Amino acid sequence: MGRITTRTRVTRIVLADETEVRQRADVLAVEEPLEIRVAGTALSVTMRTPGHDVELAAGFLVSEGVIGAGEEFRSAIHCGGPGSGPSSSAPLLTIGPAPVGVLAAEANTYNVLDVALAAGVTLPSTDIARNFYTTSSCGVCGTASIDAIEKISRYEVSSDETSIAATAVRGLPDALRAGQAAFDKTGGLHAAALFDVTTGEMLVLREDVGRHNAVDKVIGWAVLHDRLPLRGTVLQVSGRASFELVQKAVMAGIPILSAVSAPSSLAVELAASSGLTLLGFVRGASMNVYTRPERVMV
């Protein structure tokens, strides 16, 4: 696994009565590319914070409509790069209830992950429209058209009868922030966490330089633990609610998405048409409920 953080030297300037200039060490969040392959064919490249790469790939495949259940994700191999293959002596790790093979290659950069799907699962299209470059700020910038973005989810969130007290929603951002260990060191990572509405338990939290990657890692965790669809849960994110985050929640069967910042107009439109409850500006004692407000009890 690659580094999550790295250190560098900076010049710190403090403007006060007496200006202070000094050299000091600073901790940065690592950002590296990950090439996701399926059955040896490159599907996407995303800029991510290393760690939980198998979850990231699994969540991405759910978001793209390639898989929709844990049993459809068989294994993942970390490759060294073009022309490299797995090492026959590499260990087999078990992740979740089903074995997921993560094999290391010689001279492994851990920046290429090859996924094997279960027998009978249709492989993703190799059409040029499906091979796009993803930056850490936008997970869908390279798609061919808006029509290609709206995927059809296997799960119907509009009929999900999940509800949550507004007082419980109020505490989600603080719970998320309290679990951001890497953010405490760097100040430069997004986060997403999944909560059980009935118990209030935080099921999983993931951090990444890309907000969409953090969500994919959370959904990927659910895939590897065979928990899709994620009925009865709420997804809390640290930043704004974009179209892509709403799409990912719908694809995973999550009925409620809460964000500490603003949603986009397209995010609200998709949430409304999909029957997802979307909350924004969840800060302190207030929040905005943009869609399906009947799920939020006051």
PDB file of C-alpha atoms in Angstrom:
ATOM      1  CA  MET A   1       0.000   0.000   0.000  1.00  0.00           C
ATOM      2  CA  GLY A   2       1.265   3.466  -0.863  1.00  0.00           C
ATOM      3  CA  ARG A   3       1.657   6.353   1.520  1.00  0.00           C
ATOM      4  CA  ILE A   4      -1.410   8.234   2.722  1.00  0.00           C
ATOM      5  CA  THR A   5       0.603  11.260   3.864  1.00  0.00           C
ATOM      6  CA  THR A   6       4.036  12.697   3.108  1.00  0.00           C
ATOM      7  CA  ARG A   7       6.186  15.430   4.602  1.00  0.00           C
ATOM      8  CA  THR A   8       7.727  18.476   2.963  1.00  0.00           C
ATOM      9  CA  ARG A   9       9.558  21.643   3.996  1.00  0.00           C
ATOM     10  CA  VAL A  10       7.668  24.940   3.766  1.00  0.00           C
ATOM     11  CA  THR A  11       8.384  28.573   4.503  1.00  0.00           C
ATOM     12  CA  ARG A  12       5.805  29.794   6.999  1.00  0.00           C
ATOM     13  CA  ILE A  13       5.051  33.517   7.100  1.00  0.00           C
ATOM     14  CA  VAL A  14       3.065  34.961   9.994  1.00  0.00           C
ATOM     15  CA  LEU A  15       2.029  38.607   9.603  1.00  0.00           C
ATOM     16  CA  ALA A  16       1.730  40.220  13.030  1.00  0.00           C
ATOM     17  CA  ASP A  17       3.272  43.157  14.896  1.00  0.00           C
ATOM     18  CA  GLU A  18       6.591  41.552  14.070  1.00  0.00           C
ATOM     19  CA  THR A  19       6.485  39.480  10.887  1.00  0.00           C
ATOM     20  CA  GLU A  20       7.765  35.952  11.438  1.00  0.00           C
ATOM     21  CA  VAL A  21       9.403  33.911   8.669  1.00  0.00           C
ATOM     22  CA  ARG A  22      10.654  30.431   9.413  1.00  0.00           C
ATOM     23  CA  GLN A  23      11.193  27.012   7.905  1.00  0.00           C
ATOM     24  CA  ARG A  24       9.074  24.150   9.143  1.00  0.00           C
ATOM     25  CA  ALA A  25       7.877  20.667   8.195  1.00  0.00           C
ATOM     26  CA  ASP A  26       4.396  20.230   6.808  1.00  0.00           C
ATOM     27  CA  VAL A  27       2.304  17.105   6.243  1.00  0.00           C
ATOM     28  CA  LEU A  28       0.552  16.680   2.884  1.00  0.00           C
ATOM     29  CA  ALA A  29      -2.109  14.266   1.707  1.00  0.00           C
ATOM     30  CA  VAL A  30      -0.700  11.995  -0.987  1.00  0.00           C
ATOM     31  CA  GLU A  31      -2.370  12.090  -4.399  1.00  0.00           C
ATOM     32  CA  GLU A  32      -1.472   9.364  -6.911  1.00  0.00           C
ATOM     33  CA  PRO A  33      -3.172   7.876  -9.968  1.00  0.00           C
ATOM     34  CA  LEU A  34      -4.956   4.532  -9.796  1.00  0.00           C
ATOM     35  CA  GLU A  35      -5.692   2.693 -13.012  1.00  0.00           C
ATOM     36  CA  ILE A  36      -8.691   0.402 -12.621  1.00  0.00           C
ATOM     37  CA  ARG A  37      -8.746  -2.572 -14.965  1.00  0.00           C
ATOM     38  CA  VAL A  38     -11.435  -5.220 -15.384  1.00  0.00           C
ATOM     39  CA  ALA A  39     -10.281  -8.582 -16.735  1.00  0.00           C
ATOM     40  CA  GLY A  40      -7.036  -6.952 -17.856  1.00  0.00           C
ATOM     41  CA  THR A  41      -8.683  -4.110 -19.774  1.00  0.00           C
ATOM     42  CA  ALA A  42      -8.169  -0.540 -18.548  1.00  0.00           C
ATOM     43  CA  LEU A  43     -11.469   1.086 -17.580  1.00  0.00           C
ATOM     44  CA  SER A  44     -10.584   4.299 -15.758  1.00  0.00           C
ATOM     45  CA  VAL A  45      -7.837   6.312 -14.106  1.00  0.00           C
ATOM     46  CA  THR A  46      -8.622   8.254 -10.963  1.00  0.00           C
ATOM     47  CA  MET A  47      -6.443  10.490  -8.820  1.00  0.00           C
ATOM     48  CA  ARG A  48      -6.809   9.201  -5.289  1.00  0.00           C
ATOM     49  CA  THR A  49      -5.223   8.923  -1.867  1.00  0.00           C
ATOM     50  CA  PRO A  50      -3.679   5.426  -1.679  1.00  0.00           C
ATOM     51  CA  GLY A  51      -5.415   2.988   0.631  1.00  0.00           C
ATOM     52  CA  HIS A  52      -8.604   0.928   0.401  1.00  0.00           C
ATOM     53  CA  ASP A  53      -8.041   0.610  -3.351  1.00  0.00           C
ATOM     54  CA  VAL A  54     -10.101  -2.576  -3.631  1.00  0.00           C
ATOM     55  CA  GLU A  55     -13.035  -0.789  -2.017  1.00  0.00           C
ATOM     56  CA  LEU A  56     -12.517   2.143  -4.367  1.00  0.00           C
ATOM     57  CA  ALA A  57     -12.650  -0.117  -7.421  1.00  0.00           C
ATOM     58  CA  ALA A  58     -15.678  -2.038  -6.147  1.00  0.00           C
ATOM     59  CA  GLY A  59     -17.567   1.164  -5.354  1.00  0.00           C
ATOM     60  CA  PHE A  60     -16.676   2.637  -8.727  1.00  0.00           C
ATOM     61  CA  LEU A  61     -18.075  -0.443 -10.481  1.00  0.00           C
ATOM     62  CA  VAL A  62     -21.336  -0.077  -8.544  1.00  0.00           C
ATOM     63  CA  SER A  63     -21.537   3.589  -9.510  1.00  0.00           C
ATOM     64  CA  GLU A  64     -21.003   2.651 -13.154  1.00  0.00           C
ATOM     65  CA  GLY A  65     -23.712  -0.007 -13.039  1.00  0.00           C
ATOM     66  CA  VAL A  66     -21.268  -2.855 -13.720  1.00  0.00           C
ATOM     67  CA  ILE A  67     -22.028  -4.723 -10.484  1.00  0.00           C
ATOM     68  CA  GLY A  68     -24.719  -4.448  -7.844  1.00  0.00           C
ATOM     69  CA  ALA A  69     -23.960  -7.148  -5.284  1.00  0.00           C
ATOM     70  CA  GLY A  70     -21.005  -8.473  -3.334  1.00  0.00           C
ATOM     71  CA  GLU A  71     -21.192 -11.880  -4.986  1.00  0.00           C
ATOM     72  CA  GLU A  72     -20.452 -10.285  -8.369  1.00  0.00           C
ATOM     73  CA  PHE A  73     -17.036  -8.990  -7.260  1.00  0.00           C
ATOM     74  CA  ARG A  74     -14.580 -11.905  -7.191  1.00  0.00           C
ATOM     75  CA  SER A  75     -11.037 -10.604  -6.715  1.00  0.00           C
ATOM     76  CA  ALA A  76      -8.562  -7.800  -7.324  1.00  0.00           C
ATOM     77  CA  ILE A  77      -4.855  -7.905  -8.203  1.00  0.00           C
ATOM     78  CA  HIS A  78      -2.439  -5.044  -7.644  1.00  0.00           C
ATOM     79  CA  CYS A  79      -0.180  -4.956 -10.710  1.00  0.00           C
ATOM     80  CA  GLY A  80       3.189  -3.312 -11.205  1.00  0.00           C
ATOM     81  CA  GLY A  81       2.153  -1.505 -14.362  1.00  0.00           C
ATOM     82  CA  PRO A  82       1.967  -2.143 -18.102  1.00  0.00           C
ATOM     83  CA  GLY A  83       3.310  -5.572 -18.978  1.00  0.00           C
ATOM     84  CA  SER A  84       3.482  -6.723 -15.383  1.00  0.00           C
ATOM     85  CA  GLY A  85       1.609  -9.569 -13.824  1.00  0.00           C
ATOM     86  CA  PRO A  86       0.889 -10.897 -10.358  1.00  0.00           C
ATOM     87  CA  SER A  87       3.588 -12.621  -8.392  1.00  0.00           C
ATOM     88  CA  SER A  88       2.830 -16.296  -7.865  1.00  0.00           C
ATOM     89  CA  SER A  89       4.323 -16.107  -4.384  1.00  0.00           C
ATOM     90  CA  ALA A  90       2.185 -13.176  -3.263  1.00  0.00           C
ATOM     91  CA  PRO A  91      -0.144 -13.710  -0.271  1.00  0.00           C
ATOM     92  CA  LEU A  92      -3.903 -14.048  -0.542  1.00  0.00           C
ATOM     93  CA  LEU A  93      -5.852 -11.714   1.714  1.00  0.00           C
ATOM     94  CA  THR A  94      -9.447 -12.232   2.792  1.00  0.00           C
ATOM     95  CA  ILE A  95     -11.618  -9.114   2.857  1.00  0.00           C
ATOM     96  CA  GLY A  96     -15.178  -9.294   4.119  1.00  0.00           C
ATOM     97  CA  PRO A  97     -17.287 -12.441   4.096  1.00  0.00           C
ATOM     98  CA  ALA A  98     -16.028 -13.585   0.703  1.00  0.00           C
ATOM     99  CA  PRO A  99     -12.368 -14.099  -0.221  1.00  0.00           C
ATOM    100  CA  VAL A 100     -10.982 -11.258  -2.276  1.00  0.00           C
ATOM    101  CA  GLY A 101      -7.555 -11.931  -3.693  1.00  0.00           C
ATOM    102  CA  VAL A 102      -5.151  -9.010  -3.572  1.00  0.00           C
ATOM    103  CA  LEU A 103      -1.884 -10.131  -5.065  1.00  0.00           C
ATOM    104  CA  ALA A 104       1.268  -8.049  -5.170  1.00  0.00           C
ATOM    105  CA  ALA A 105       3.538  -7.910  -8.201  1.00  0.00           C
ATOM    106  CA  GLU A 106       7.287  -7.498  -8.259  1.00  0.00           C
ATOM    107  CA  ALA A 107       8.327  -3.817  -8.370  1.00  0.00           C
ATOM    108  CA  ASN A 108       4.734  -3.021  -7.510  1.00  0.00           C
ATOM    109  CA  THR A 109       3.741   0.632  -7.560  1.00  0.00           C
ATOM    110  CA  TYR A 110       0.265  -0.261  -6.223  1.00  0.00           C
ATOM    111  CA  ASN A 111      -1.172   2.165  -8.750  1.00  0.00           C
ATOM    112  CA  VAL A 112      -2.735  -0.422 -11.070  1.00  0.00           C
ATOM    113  CA  LEU A 113      -5.575  -2.663  -9.892  1.00  0.00           C
ATOM    114  CA  ASP A 114      -7.002  -5.454 -12.028  1.00  0.00           C
ATOM    115  CA  VAL A 115     -10.461  -6.633 -10.999  1.00  0.00           C
ATOM    116  CA  ALA A 116     -11.953 -10.044 -11.758  1.00  0.00           C
ATOM    117  CA  LEU A 117     -15.737 -10.307 -11.743  1.00  0.00           C
ATOM    118  CA  ALA A 118     -17.715 -13.424 -10.903  1.00  0.00           C
ATOM    119  CA  ALA A 119     -18.613 -15.867 -13.637  1.00  0.00           C
ATOM    120  CA  GLY A 120     -21.612 -14.712 -15.642  1.00  0.00           C
ATOM    121  CA  VAL A 121     -21.245 -11.011 -14.852  1.00  0.00           C
ATOM    122  CA  THR A 122     -21.231  -8.926 -18.017  1.00  0.00           C
ATOM    123  CA  LEU A 123     -17.927  -7.126 -18.504  1.00  0.00           C
ATOM    124  CA  PRO A 124     -18.071  -3.334 -18.923  1.00  0.00           C
ATOM    125  CA  SER A 125     -18.037  -1.935 -22.428  1.00  0.00           C
ATOM    126  CA  THR A 126     -14.636  -1.107 -23.883  1.00  0.00           C
ATOM    127  CA  ASP A 127     -16.176   1.694 -25.962  1.00  0.00           C
ATOM    128  CA  ILE A 128     -14.181   4.929 -25.841  1.00  0.00           C
ATOM    129  CA  ALA A 129     -17.075   6.643 -24.020  1.00  0.00           C
ATOM    130  CA  ARG A 130     -16.493   4.427 -20.980  1.00  0.00           C
ATOM    131  CA  ASN A 131     -12.771   5.055 -20.760  1.00  0.00           C
ATOM    132  CA  PHE A 132     -12.457   8.428 -19.148  1.00  0.00           C
ATOM    133  CA  TYR A 133      -9.980  10.275 -17.016  1.00  0.00           C
ATOM    134  CA  THR A 134     -11.180  11.180 -13.542  1.00  0.00           C
ATOM    135  CA  THR A 135      -9.638  14.011 -11.551  1.00  0.00           C
ATOM    136  CA  SER A 136      -9.850  14.340  -7.783  1.00  0.00           C
ATOM    137  CA  SER A 137     -12.289  17.245  -8.111  1.00  0.00           C
ATOM    138  CA  CYS A 138     -14.731  15.806 -10.635  1.00  0.00           C
ATOM    139  CA  GLY A 139     -15.625  12.161 -11.114  1.00  0.00           C
ATOM    140  CA  VAL A 140     -17.637  12.566 -14.302  1.00  0.00           C
ATOM    141  CA  CYS A 141     -15.913  15.360 -16.203  1.00  0.00           C
ATOM    142  CA  GLY A 142     -14.749  13.087 -18.993  1.00  0.00           C
ATOM    143  CA  THR A 143     -17.947  11.263 -19.808  1.00  0.00           C
ATOM    144  CA  ALA A 144     -19.135  11.653 -23.368  1.00  0.00           C
ATOM    145  CA  SER A 145     -22.488  13.251 -22.604  1.00  0.00           C
ATOM    146  CA  ILE A 146     -24.991  13.962 -19.874  1.00  0.00           C
ATOM    147  CA  ASP A 147     -27.020  10.984 -21.090  1.00  0.00           C
ATOM    148  CA  ALA A 148     -24.126   8.685 -20.237  1.00  0.00           C
ATOM    149  CA  ILE A 149     -24.023   9.959 -16.660  1.00  0.00           C
ATOM    150  CA  GLU A 150     -27.506   8.929 -15.563  1.00  0.00           C
ATOM    151  CA  LYS A 151     -27.256   5.224 -14.839  1.00  0.00           C
ATOM    152  CA  ILE A 152     -30.220   3.013 -14.039  1.00  0.00           C
ATOM    153  CA  SER A 153     -29.975   1.743 -10.476  1.00  0.00           C
ATOM    154  CA  ARG A 154     -30.982  -1.793  -9.537  1.00  0.00           C
ATOM    155  CA  TYR A 155     -32.395  -0.416  -6.303  1.00  0.00           C
ATOM    156  CA  GLU A 156     -35.528   1.652  -5.751  1.00  0.00           C
ATOM    157  CA  VAL A 157     -34.809   4.281  -3.107  1.00  0.00           C
ATOM    158  CA  SER A 158     -38.097   6.166  -3.536  1.00  0.00           C
ATOM    159  CA  SER A 159     -40.022   3.388  -1.759  1.00  0.00           C
ATOM    160  CA  ASP A 160     -37.534   3.117   1.114  1.00  0.00           C
ATOM    161  CA  GLU A 161     -39.439   3.984   4.310  1.00  0.00           C
ATOM    162  CA  THR A 162     -36.313   4.995   6.235  1.00  0.00           C
ATOM    163  CA  SER A 163     -36.703   8.087   8.408  1.00  0.00           C
ATOM    164  CA  ILE A 164     -34.338   9.942  10.706  1.00  0.00           C
ATOM    165  CA  ALA A 165     -34.752  12.527  13.444  1.00  0.00           C
ATOM    166  CA  ALA A 166     -33.454  16.000  12.635  1.00  0.00           C
ATOM    167  CA  THR A 167     -31.566  15.904  15.952  1.00  0.00           C
ATOM    168  CA  ALA A 168     -29.742  12.792  14.758  1.00  0.00           C
ATOM    169  CA  VAL A 169     -28.845  14.455  11.435  1.00  0.00           C
ATOM    170  CA  ARG A 170     -27.450  17.403  13.370  1.00  0.00           C
ATOM    171  CA  GLY A 171     -24.819  15.171  15.002  1.00  0.00           C
ATOM    172  CA  LEU A 172     -23.586  13.464  11.814  1.00  0.00           C
ATOM    173  CA  PRO A 173     -21.041  16.103  10.678  1.00  0.00           C
ATOM    174  CA  ASP A 174     -19.406  16.128  14.119  1.00  0.00           C
ATOM    175  CA  ALA A 175     -19.222  12.336  14.149  1.00  0.00           C
ATOM    176  CA  LEU A 176     -17.682  12.419  10.675  1.00  0.00           C
ATOM    177  CA  ARG A 177     -15.148  15.058  11.624  1.00  0.00           C
ATOM    178  CA  ALA A 178     -14.162  13.205  14.798  1.00  0.00           C
ATOM    179  CA  GLY A 179     -13.187  10.181  12.712  1.00  0.00           C
ATOM    180  CA  GLN A 180     -11.009  12.027  10.189  1.00  0.00           C
ATOM    181  CA  ALA A 181      -7.573  11.001  11.403  1.00  0.00           C
ATOM    182  CA  ALA A 182      -5.769  11.841   8.159  1.00  0.00           C
ATOM    183  CA  PHE A 183      -7.487  15.229   7.914  1.00  0.00           C
ATOM    184  CA  ASP A 184      -6.162  16.094  11.361  1.00  0.00           C
ATOM    185  CA  LYS A 185      -2.641  15.689   9.983  1.00  0.00           C
ATOM    186  CA  THR A 186      -3.073  17.314   6.569  1.00  0.00           C
ATOM    187  CA  GLY A 187      -6.210  19.464   6.500  1.00  0.00           C
ATOM    188  CA  GLY A 188      -6.585  18.383   2.887  1.00  0.00           C
ATOM    189  CA  LEU A 189      -8.895  15.366   2.624  1.00  0.00           C
ATOM    190  CA  HIS A 190     -12.587  14.854   1.978  1.00  0.00           C
ATOM    191  CA  ALA A 191     -14.504  12.260   3.945  1.00  0.00           C
ATOM    192  CA  ALA A 192     -17.649  10.161   3.682  1.00  0.00           C
ATOM    193  CA  ALA A 193     -19.269   7.988   6.323  1.00  0.00           C
ATOM    194  CA  LEU A 194     -22.197   5.608   6.380  1.00  0.00           C
ATOM    195  CA  PHE A 195     -24.509   5.511   9.410  1.00  0.00           C
ATOM    196  CA  ASP A 196     -27.163   3.007  10.451  1.00  0.00           C
ATOM    197  CA  VAL A 197     -30.328   5.052  10.965  1.00  0.00           C
ATOM    198  CA  THR A 198     -31.829   2.666  13.537  1.00  0.00           C
ATOM    199  CA  THR A 199     -28.820   2.397  15.849  1.00  0.00           C
ATOM    200  CA  GLY A 200     -26.949   5.589  14.957  1.00  0.00           C
ATOM    201  CA  GLU A 201     -23.789   3.492  14.535  1.00  0.00           C
ATOM    202  CA  MET A 202     -21.119   4.684  12.119  1.00  0.00           C
ATOM    203  CA  LEU A 203     -20.602   1.654   9.885  1.00  0.00           C
ATOM    204  CA  VAL A 204     -17.599   2.915   7.922  1.00  0.00           C
ATOM    205  CA  LEU A 205     -15.639   6.120   7.273  1.00  0.00           C
ATOM    206  CA  ARG A 206     -13.207   6.754   4.450  1.00  0.00           C
ATOM    207  CA  GLU A 207     -11.016   9.743   3.505  1.00  0.00           C
ATOM    208  CA  ASP A 208      -9.603  10.724   0.123  1.00  0.00           C
ATOM    209  CA  VAL A 209      -8.418  13.750  -1.839  1.00  0.00           C
ATOM    210  CA  GLY A 210     -11.454  13.215  -4.067  1.00  0.00           C
ATOM    211  CA  ARG A 211     -14.925  13.433  -2.539  1.00  0.00           C
ATOM    212  CA  HIS A 212     -16.232  10.946  -5.094  1.00  0.00           C
ATOM    213  CA  ASN A 213     -13.426   8.516  -4.210  1.00  0.00           C
ATOM    214  CA  ALA A 214     -14.317   8.712  -0.517  1.00  0.00           C
ATOM    215  CA  VAL A 215     -17.902   7.772  -1.381  1.00  0.00           C
ATOM    216  CA  ASP A 216     -16.779   4.968  -3.709  1.00  0.00           C
ATOM    217  CA  LYS A 217     -14.635   3.541  -0.897  1.00  0.00           C
ATOM    218  CA  VAL A 218     -17.627   3.574   1.450  1.00  0.00           C
ATOM    219  CA  ILE A 219     -19.813   1.832  -1.137  1.00  0.00           C
ATOM    220  CA  GLY A 220     -16.981  -0.567  -1.939  1.00  0.00           C
ATOM    221  CA  TRP A 221     -16.804  -1.500   1.740  1.00  0.00           C
ATOM    222  CA  ALA A 222     -20.486  -2.413   1.521  1.00  0.00           C
ATOM    223  CA  VAL A 223     -19.833  -4.492  -1.618  1.00  0.00           C
ATOM    224  CA  LEU A 224     -17.054  -6.480   0.062  1.00  0.00           C
ATOM    225  CA  HIS A 225     -19.299  -7.099   3.072  1.00  0.00           C
ATOM    226  CA  ASP A 226     -22.254  -8.019   0.833  1.00  0.00           C
ATOM    227  CA  ARG A 227     -24.492  -5.277   2.267  1.00  0.00           C
ATOM    228  CA  LEU A 228     -26.058  -3.856  -0.899  1.00  0.00           C
ATOM    229  CA  PRO A 229     -28.596  -2.353  -1.140  1.00  0.00           C
ATOM    230  CA  LEU A 230     -27.863   0.041   1.711  1.00  0.00           C
ATOM    231  CA  ARG A 231     -31.411   0.468   2.944  1.00  0.00           C
ATOM    232  CA  GLY A 232     -31.863   2.086   6.328  1.00  0.00           C
ATOM    233  CA  THR A 233     -28.675   4.133   6.091  1.00  0.00           C
ATOM    234  CA  VAL A 234     -27.634   7.751   5.678  1.00  0.00           C
ATOM    235  CA  LEU A 235     -24.497   8.863   3.847  1.00  0.00           C
ATOM    236  CA  GLN A 236     -22.754  11.890   5.351  1.00  0.00           C
ATOM    237  CA  VAL A 237     -20.170  13.763   3.259  1.00  0.00           C
ATOM    238  CA  SER A 238     -17.768  16.502   4.285  1.00  0.00           C
ATOM    239  CA  GLY A 239     -18.230  18.865   1.346  1.00  0.00           C
ATOM    240  CA  ARG A 240     -20.853  19.799  -1.187  1.00  0.00           C
ATOM    241  CA  ALA A 241     -23.411  17.442  -2.711  1.00  0.00           C
ATOM    242  CA  SER A 242     -22.737  17.128  -6.432  1.00  0.00           C
ATOM    243  CA  PHE A 243     -24.702  15.235  -9.068  1.00  0.00           C
ATOM    244  CA  GLU A 244     -22.179  12.400  -8.982  1.00  0.00           C
ATOM    245  CA  LEU A 245     -22.535  11.876  -5.222  1.00  0.00           C
ATOM    246  CA  VAL A 246     -26.319  11.668  -5.515  1.00  0.00           C
ATOM    247  CA  GLN A 247     -25.912   9.220  -8.385  1.00  0.00           C
ATOM    248  CA  LYS A 248     -23.548   7.022  -6.347  1.00  0.00           C
ATOM    249  CA  ALA A 249     -25.950   7.005  -3.394  1.00  0.00           C
ATOM    250  CA  VAL A 250     -28.875   6.006  -5.621  1.00  0.00           C
ATOM    251  CA  MET A 251     -26.849   3.273  -7.330  1.00  0.00           C
ATOM    252  CA  ALA A 252     -26.036   1.767  -3.916  1.00  0.00           C
ATOM    253  CA  GLY A 253     -29.612   2.012  -2.641  1.00  0.00           C
ATOM    254  CA  ILE A 254     -28.856   4.700  -0.025  1.00  0.00           C
ATOM    255  CA  PRO A 255     -32.081   6.637   0.757  1.00  0.00           C
ATOM    256  CA  ILE A 256     -30.609   9.693   2.536  1.00  0.00           C
ATOM    257  CA  LEU A 257     -27.595  11.861   1.638  1.00  0.00           C
ATOM    258  CA  SER A 258     -26.441  14.617   3.994  1.00  0.00           C
ATOM    259  CA  ALA A 259     -23.799  17.236   3.165  1.00  0.00           C
ATOM    260  CA  VAL A 260     -22.243  20.020   5.192  1.00  0.00           C
ATOM    261  CA  SER A 261     -22.209  22.315   2.159  1.00  0.00           C
ATOM    262  CA  ALA A 262     -24.439  23.172  -0.788  1.00  0.00           C
ATOM    263  CA  PRO A 263     -25.916  20.839  -3.394  1.00  0.00           C
ATOM    264  CA  SER A 264     -25.849  21.652  -7.085  1.00  0.00           C
ATOM    265  CA  SER A 265     -29.038  22.184  -9.078  1.00  0.00           C
ATOM    266  CA  LEU A 266     -28.495  18.939 -10.973  1.00  0.00           C
ATOM    267  CA  ALA A 267     -27.959  17.058  -7.705  1.00  0.00           C
ATOM    268  CA  VAL A 268     -31.333  18.285  -6.454  1.00  0.00           C
ATOM    269  CA  GLU A 269     -33.017  17.340  -9.734  1.00  0.00           C
ATOM    270  CA  LEU A 270     -31.612  13.808  -9.650  1.00  0.00           C
ATOM    271  CA  ALA A 271     -32.469  13.372  -5.966  1.00  0.00           C
ATOM    272  CA  ALA A 272     -36.043  14.491  -6.623  1.00  0.00           C
ATOM    273  CA  SER A 273     -36.503  12.197  -9.626  1.00  0.00           C
ATOM    274  CA  SER A 274     -34.934   9.235  -7.792  1.00  0.00           C
ATOM    275  CA  GLY A 275     -36.804   9.695  -4.508  1.00  0.00           C
ATOM    276  CA  LEU A 276     -33.647  10.272  -2.450  1.00  0.00           C
ATOM    277  CA  THR A 277     -33.714  12.606   0.546  1.00  0.00           C
ATOM    278  CA  LEU A 278     -31.032  15.260   0.061  1.00  0.00           C
ATOM    279  CA  LEU A 279     -29.878  17.539   2.860  1.00  0.00           C
ATOM    280  CA  GLY A 280     -27.388  20.388   2.582  1.00  0.00           C
ATOM    281  CA  PHE A 281     -25.819  23.011   4.822  1.00  0.00           C
ATOM    282  CA  VAL A 282     -26.057  20.610   7.768  1.00  0.00           C
ATOM    283  CA  ARG A 283     -24.251  22.833  10.216  1.00  0.00           C
ATOM    284  CA  GLY A 284     -24.897  23.476  13.873  1.00  0.00           C
ATOM    285  CA  ALA A 285     -28.614  23.683  14.620  1.00  0.00           C
ATOM    286  CA  SER A 286     -29.838  24.158  11.040  1.00  0.00           C
ATOM    287  CA  MET A 287     -30.100  22.248   7.778  1.00  0.00           C
ATOM    288  CA  ASN A 288     -31.831  22.502   4.407  1.00  0.00           C
ATOM    289  CA  VAL A 289     -33.900  19.553   3.189  1.00  0.00           C
ATOM    290  CA  TYR A 290     -34.115  19.793  -0.586  1.00  0.00           C
ATOM    291  CA  THR A 291     -36.053  16.631  -1.434  1.00  0.00           C
ATOM    292  CA  ARG A 292     -38.322  14.128   0.332  1.00  0.00           C
ATOM    293  CA  PRO A 293     -38.522  16.112   3.603  1.00  0.00           C
ATOM    294  CA  GLU A 294     -41.008  13.642   5.111  1.00  0.00           C
ATOM    295  CA  ARG A 295     -38.078  11.351   5.943  1.00  0.00           C
ATOM    296  CA  VAL A 296     -36.654  13.949   8.359  1.00  0.00           C
ATOM    297  CA  MET A 297     -38.640  13.977  11.596  1.00  0.00           C
ATOM    298  CA  VAL A 298     -38.848  17.179  13.680  1.00  0.00           C
TER     299      VAL A 298
END
